[in-house]
């Protein structure tokens, strides 16, 4: 039977948030970034990024965080779409719609997720069919965390966090994220990290054996103990209230707690869904966290969830998928 190519009208990509299980910060590089050795895990909090042909470039943000996100050309999703258009020689404006569930400026790579989603969705809409490597290269131009939002799962990041190698770990982990109403700027947290260093001679960062052993075993207790983040002292120095959040989480049954990326979100690893509910209640009832999200990880990276037609559905998998990668039942609380 012959098939007829139907032009795509709207393509939606679903993209996860991340937590850094380990974040080792090395010396400052000449380009202003730091050498990193990090282990990312994608978690089941997602943004959906939809693109459709339009008369002119535009962007709409939906959801509780919409007012915190720029709806103009500075939006990372818009920059991603334009970058791909320029590379592929496409002259078709799109309207981007982002349904946001990933907290904004939280250390969970929400902006990076939107950029990855826009790259993947536009690639499908325009029929560019970029190779995985080509999309990863464009992603790295947009931000250090954007390549990981495409890849997902659990992965080691080196360079400035953009050079990825998947980690073959076991286990599914249950997370509680204590959100914050105070802001932390990523460049300021890195600068504070440099300021707090006891010595100017910072060694090259290397991943810890404890983290790799924990991930291989799939044991949440070991992983909880192995969580570490070199940016945490800097985040706590700039926002001392986060100490109390960490203490409250650990006093209420968390297996481990860590500032997520450059913060201010604090991520807690717990045993199971029931413990995640208990901890979410404790964090909000004690007044240390204005809001809490729960999620499991690892989940897969960016993927197409709706498209009218097209030869490929996702970054490394087949298309026309629906539904979240994470187990049902873990939602924001
Ligand atoms: O790459 P991204 O836009 O996410 O980085 C935001 C900021 O975080 C950079 O401008 C830089 O100040 C800091 N950063 C860094 N070293 C890295 C990644 C980010 O110093 N490896």
mmCIF file with all atom_site columns, N, CA, C and O in Angstrom, residues 16-17 41-46 151-154 172 296-301 325-327:
data_model
loop_
_atom_site.group_PDB
_atom_site.id
_atom_site.type_symbol
_atom_site.label_atom_id
_atom_site.label_alt_id
_atom_site.label_comp_id
_atom_site.label_asym_id
_atom_site.label_entity_id
_atom_site.label_seq_id
_atom_site.pdbx_PDB_ins_code
_atom_site.Cartn_x
_atom_site.Cartn_y
_atom_site.Cartn_z
_atom_site.occupancy
_atom_site.B_iso_or_equiv
_atom_site.pdbx_formal_charge
_atom_site.auth_seq_id
_atom_site.auth_comp_id
_atom_site.auth_asym_id
_atom_site.auth_atom_id
_atom_site.pdbx_PDB_model_num
ATOM 1  N N  . UNK A 1 16  ? 11.739 16.202 30.155 1.00 0.00 ? 16  UNK A N  1
ATOM 2  C CA . UNK A 1 16  ? 11.799 16.100 31.613 1.00 0.00 ? 16  UNK A CA 1
ATOM 3  C C  . UNK A 1 16  ? 12.687 17.146 32.282 1.00 0.00 ? 16  UNK A C  1
ATOM 4  O O  . UNK A 1 16  ? 13.582 17.711 31.659 1.00 0.00 ? 16  UNK A O  1
ATOM 5  N N  . UNK A 1 17  ? 12.467 17.320 33.583 1.00 0.00 ? 17  UNK A N  1
ATOM 6  C CA . UNK A 1 17  ? 13.380 18.081 34.438 1.00 0.00 ? 17  UNK A CA 1
ATOM 7  C C  . UNK A 1 17  ? 14.541 17.171 34.841 1.00 0.00 ? 17  UNK A C  1
ATOM 8  O O  . UNK A 1 17  ? 14.522 15.966 34.580 1.00 0.00 ? 17  UNK A O  1
ATOM 9  N N  . UNK A 1 41  ? 20.206 12.994 36.553 1.00 0.00 ? 41  UNK A N  1
ATOM 10 C CA . UNK A 1 41  ? 19.090 12.056 36.417 1.00 0.00 ? 41  UNK A CA 1
ATOM 11 C C  . UNK A 1 41  ? 17.854 12.828 35.962 1.00 0.00 ? 41  UNK A C  1
ATOM 12 O O  . UNK A 1 41  ? 17.516 13.870 36.543 1.00 0.00 ? 41  UNK A O  1
ATOM 13 N N  . UNK A 1 42  ? 17.207 12.315 34.911 1.00 0.00 ? 42  UNK A N  1
ATOM 14 C CA . UNK A 1 42  ? 15.950 12.923 34.446 1.00 0.00 ? 42  UNK A CA 1
ATOM 15 C C  . UNK A 1 42  ? 14.816 12.416 35.333 1.00 0.00 ? 42  UNK A C  1
ATOM 16 O O  . UNK A 1 42  ? 14.749 11.222 35.642 1.00 0.00 ? 42  UNK A O  1
ATOM 17 N N  . UNK A 1 43  ? 13.956 13.335 35.751 1.00 0.00 ? 43  UNK A N  1
ATOM 18 C CA . UNK A 1 43  ? 12.855 12.968 36.653 1.00 0.00 ? 43  UNK A CA 1
ATOM 19 C C  . UNK A 1 43  ? 11.508 13.328 36.016 1.00 0.00 ? 43  UNK A C  1
ATOM 20 O O  . UNK A 1 43  ? 11.438 14.199 35.139 1.00 0.00 ? 43  UNK A O  1
ATOM 21 N N  . UNK A 1 44  ? 10.477 12.650 36.500 1.00 0.00 ? 44  UNK A N  1
ATOM 22 C CA . UNK A 1 44  ? 9.168  12.740 35.854 1.00 0.00 ? 44  UNK A CA 1
ATOM 23 C C  . UNK A 1 44  ? 8.360  13.990 36.129 1.00 0.00 ? 44  UNK A C  1
ATOM 24 O O  . UNK A 1 44  ? 7.191  13.913 36.512 1.00 0.00 ? 44  UNK A O  1
ATOM 25 N N  . UNK A 1 45  ? 8.981  15.120 35.940 1.00 0.00 ? 45  UNK A N  1
ATOM 26 C CA . UNK A 1 45  ? 8.265  16.403 35.865 1.00 0.00 ? 45  UNK A CA 1
ATOM 27 C C  . UNK A 1 45  ? 8.545  16.904 34.461 1.00 0.00 ? 45  UNK A C  1
ATOM 28 O O  . UNK A 1 45  ? 9.710  16.946 34.052 1.00 0.00 ? 45  UNK A O  1
ATOM 29 N N  . UNK A 1 46  ? 7.498  17.276 33.738 1.00 0.00 ? 46  UNK A N  1
ATOM 30 C CA . UNK A 1 46  ? 7.699  17.550 32.311 1.00 0.00 ? 46  UNK A CA 1
ATOM 31 C C  . UNK A 1 46  ? 7.115  18.887 31.878 1.00 0.00 ? 46  UNK A C  1
ATOM 32 O O  . UNK A 1 46  ? 6.105  19.331 32.421 1.00 0.00 ? 46  UNK A O  1
ATOM 33 N N  . UNK A 1 151 ? 18.730 13.712 26.043 1.00 0.00 ? 151 UNK A N  1
ATOM 34 C CA . UNK A 1 151 ? 19.117 12.318 26.288 1.00 0.00 ? 151 UNK A CA 1
ATOM 35 C C  . UNK A 1 151 ? 18.279 11.650 27.378 1.00 0.00 ? 151 UNK A C  1
ATOM 36 O O  . UNK A 1 151 ? 17.779 10.541 27.202 1.00 0.00 ? 151 UNK A O  1
ATOM 37 N N  . UNK A 1 152 ? 18.157 12.291 28.529 1.00 0.00 ? 152 UNK A N  1
ATOM 38 C CA . UNK A 1 152 ? 17.396 11.735 29.654 1.00 0.00 ? 152 UNK A CA 1
ATOM 39 C C  . UNK A 1 152 ? 18.078 10.547 30.318 1.00 0.00 ? 152 UNK A C  1
ATOM 40 O O  . UNK A 1 152 ? 19.278 10.320 30.134 1.00 0.00 ? 152 UNK A O  1
ATOM 41 N N  . UNK A 1 153 ? 17.315 9.814  31.118 1.00 0.00 ? 153 UNK A N  1
ATOM 42 C CA . UNK A 1 153 ? 17.860 8.670  31.857 1.00 0.00 ? 153 UNK A CA 1
ATOM 43 C C  . UNK A 1 153 ? 18.783 9.135  32.970 1.00 0.00 ? 153 UNK A C  1
ATOM 44 O O  . UNK A 1 153 ? 18.506 10.106 33.678 1.00 0.00 ? 153 UNK A O  1
ATOM 45 N N  . UNK A 1 154 ? 19.899 8.432  33.132 1.00 0.00 ? 154 UNK A N  1
ATOM 46 C CA . UNK A 1 154 ? 20.945 8.828  34.075 1.00 0.00 ? 154 UNK A CA 1
ATOM 47 C C  . UNK A 1 154 ? 22.221 8.902  33.258 1.00 0.00 ? 154 UNK A C  1
ATOM 48 O O  . UNK A 1 154 ? 22.511 7.991  32.476 1.00 0.00 ? 154 UNK A O  1
ATOM 49 N N  . UNK A 1 172 ? 14.710 2.478  40.426 1.00 0.00 ? 172 UNK A N  1
ATOM 50 C CA . UNK A 1 172 ? 13.893 3.669  40.191 1.00 0.00 ? 172 UNK A CA 1
ATOM 51 C C  . UNK A 1 172 ? 13.835 4.384  41.518 1.00 0.00 ? 172 UNK A C  1
ATOM 52 O O  . UNK A 1 172 ? 13.687 3.751  42.558 1.00 0.00 ? 172 UNK A O  1
ATOM 53 N N  . UNK A 1 296 ? 9.443  10.528 40.049 1.00 0.00 ? 296 UNK A N  1
ATOM 54 C CA . UNK A 1 296 ? 10.401 9.427  40.064 1.00 0.00 ? 296 UNK A CA 1
ATOM 55 C C  . UNK A 1 296 ? 11.412 9.609  38.942 1.00 0.00 ? 296 UNK A C  1
ATOM 56 O O  . UNK A 1 296 ? 11.174 10.322 37.965 1.00 0.00 ? 296 UNK A O  1
ATOM 57 N N  . UNK A 1 297 ? 12.548 8.980  39.107 1.00 0.00 ? 297 UNK A N  1
ATOM 58 C CA . UNK A 1 297 ? 13.567 8.991  38.074 1.00 0.00 ? 297 UNK A CA 1
ATOM 59 C C  . UNK A 1 297 ? 14.296 7.650  38.090 1.00 0.00 ? 297 UNK A C  1
ATOM 60 O O  . UNK A 1 297 ? 14.214 6.914  39.079 1.00 0.00 ? 297 UNK A O  1
ATOM 61 N N  . UNK A 1 298 ? 14.993 7.242  37.046 1.00 0.00 ? 298 UNK A N  1
ATOM 62 C CA . UNK A 1 298 ? 15.121 8.040  35.840 1.00 0.00 ? 298 UNK A CA 1
ATOM 63 C C  . UNK A 1 298 ? 13.935 7.862  34.890 1.00 0.00 ? 298 UNK A C  1
ATOM 64 O O  . UNK A 1 298 ? 13.258 6.847  34.914 1.00 0.00 ? 298 UNK A O  1
ATOM 65 N N  . UNK A 1 299 ? 13.715 8.892  34.065 1.00 0.00 ? 299 UNK A N  1
ATOM 66 C CA . UNK A 1 299 ? 12.764 8.806  32.946 1.00 0.00 ? 299 UNK A CA 1
ATOM 67 C C  . UNK A 1 299 ? 13.517 9.158  31.665 1.00 0.00 ? 299 UNK A C  1
ATOM 68 O O  . UNK A 1 299 ? 14.635 9.665  31.712 1.00 0.00 ? 299 UNK A O  1
ATOM 69 N N  . UNK A 1 300 ? 12.905 8.863  30.566 1.00 0.00 ? 300 UNK A N  1
ATOM 70 C CA . UNK A 1 300 ? 13.564 9.113  29.276 1.00 0.00 ? 300 UNK A CA 1
ATOM 71 C C  . UNK A 1 300 ? 13.619 10.606 28.952 1.00 0.00 ? 300 UNK A C  1
ATOM 72 O O  . UNK A 1 300 ? 12.924 11.419 29.549 1.00 0.00 ? 300 UNK A O  1
ATOM 73 N N  . UNK A 1 301 ? 14.469 10.940 27.985 1.00 0.00 ? 301 UNK A N  1
ATOM 74 C CA . UNK A 1 301 ? 14.629 12.330 27.571 1.00 0.00 ? 301 UNK A CA 1
ATOM 75 C C  . UNK A 1 301 ? 13.521 12.792 26.647 1.00 0.00 ? 301 UNK A C  1
ATOM 76 O O  . UNK A 1 301 ? 12.445 12.171 26.567 1.00 0.00 ? 301 UNK A O  1
ATOM 77 N N  . UNK A 1 325 ? 6.456  9.221  30.945 1.00 0.00 ? 325 UNK A N  1
ATOM 78 C CA . UNK A 1 325 ? 7.318  8.068  31.108 1.00 0.00 ? 325 UNK A CA 1
ATOM 79 C C  . UNK A 1 325 ? 7.326  7.575  32.554 1.00 0.00 ? 325 UNK A C  1
ATOM 80 O O  . UNK A 1 325 ? 7.528  6.416  32.817 1.00 0.00 ? 325 UNK A O  1
ATOM 81 N N  . UNK A 1 326 ? 7.110  8.465  33.478 1.00 0.00 ? 326 UNK A N  1
ATOM 82 C CA . UNK A 1 326 ? 7.168  8.084  34.889 1.00 0.00 ? 326 UNK A CA 1
ATOM 83 C C  . UNK A 1 326 ? 5.900  7.339  35.291 1.00 0.00 ? 326 UNK A C  1
ATOM 84 O O  . UNK A 1 326 ? 4.894  7.388  34.593 1.00 0.00 ? 326 UNK A O  1
ATOM 85 N N  . UNK A 1 327 ? 5.949  6.624  36.417 1.00 0.00 ? 327 UNK A N  1
ATOM 86 C CA . UNK A 1 327 ? 4.760  5.914  36.859 1.00 0.00 ? 327 UNK A CA 1
ATOM 87 C C  . UNK A 1 327 ? 3.642  6.877  37.226 1.00 0.00 ? 327 UNK A C  1
ATOM 88 O O  . UNK A 1 327 ? 3.896  7.999  37.662 1.00 0.00 ? 327 UNK A O  1
#
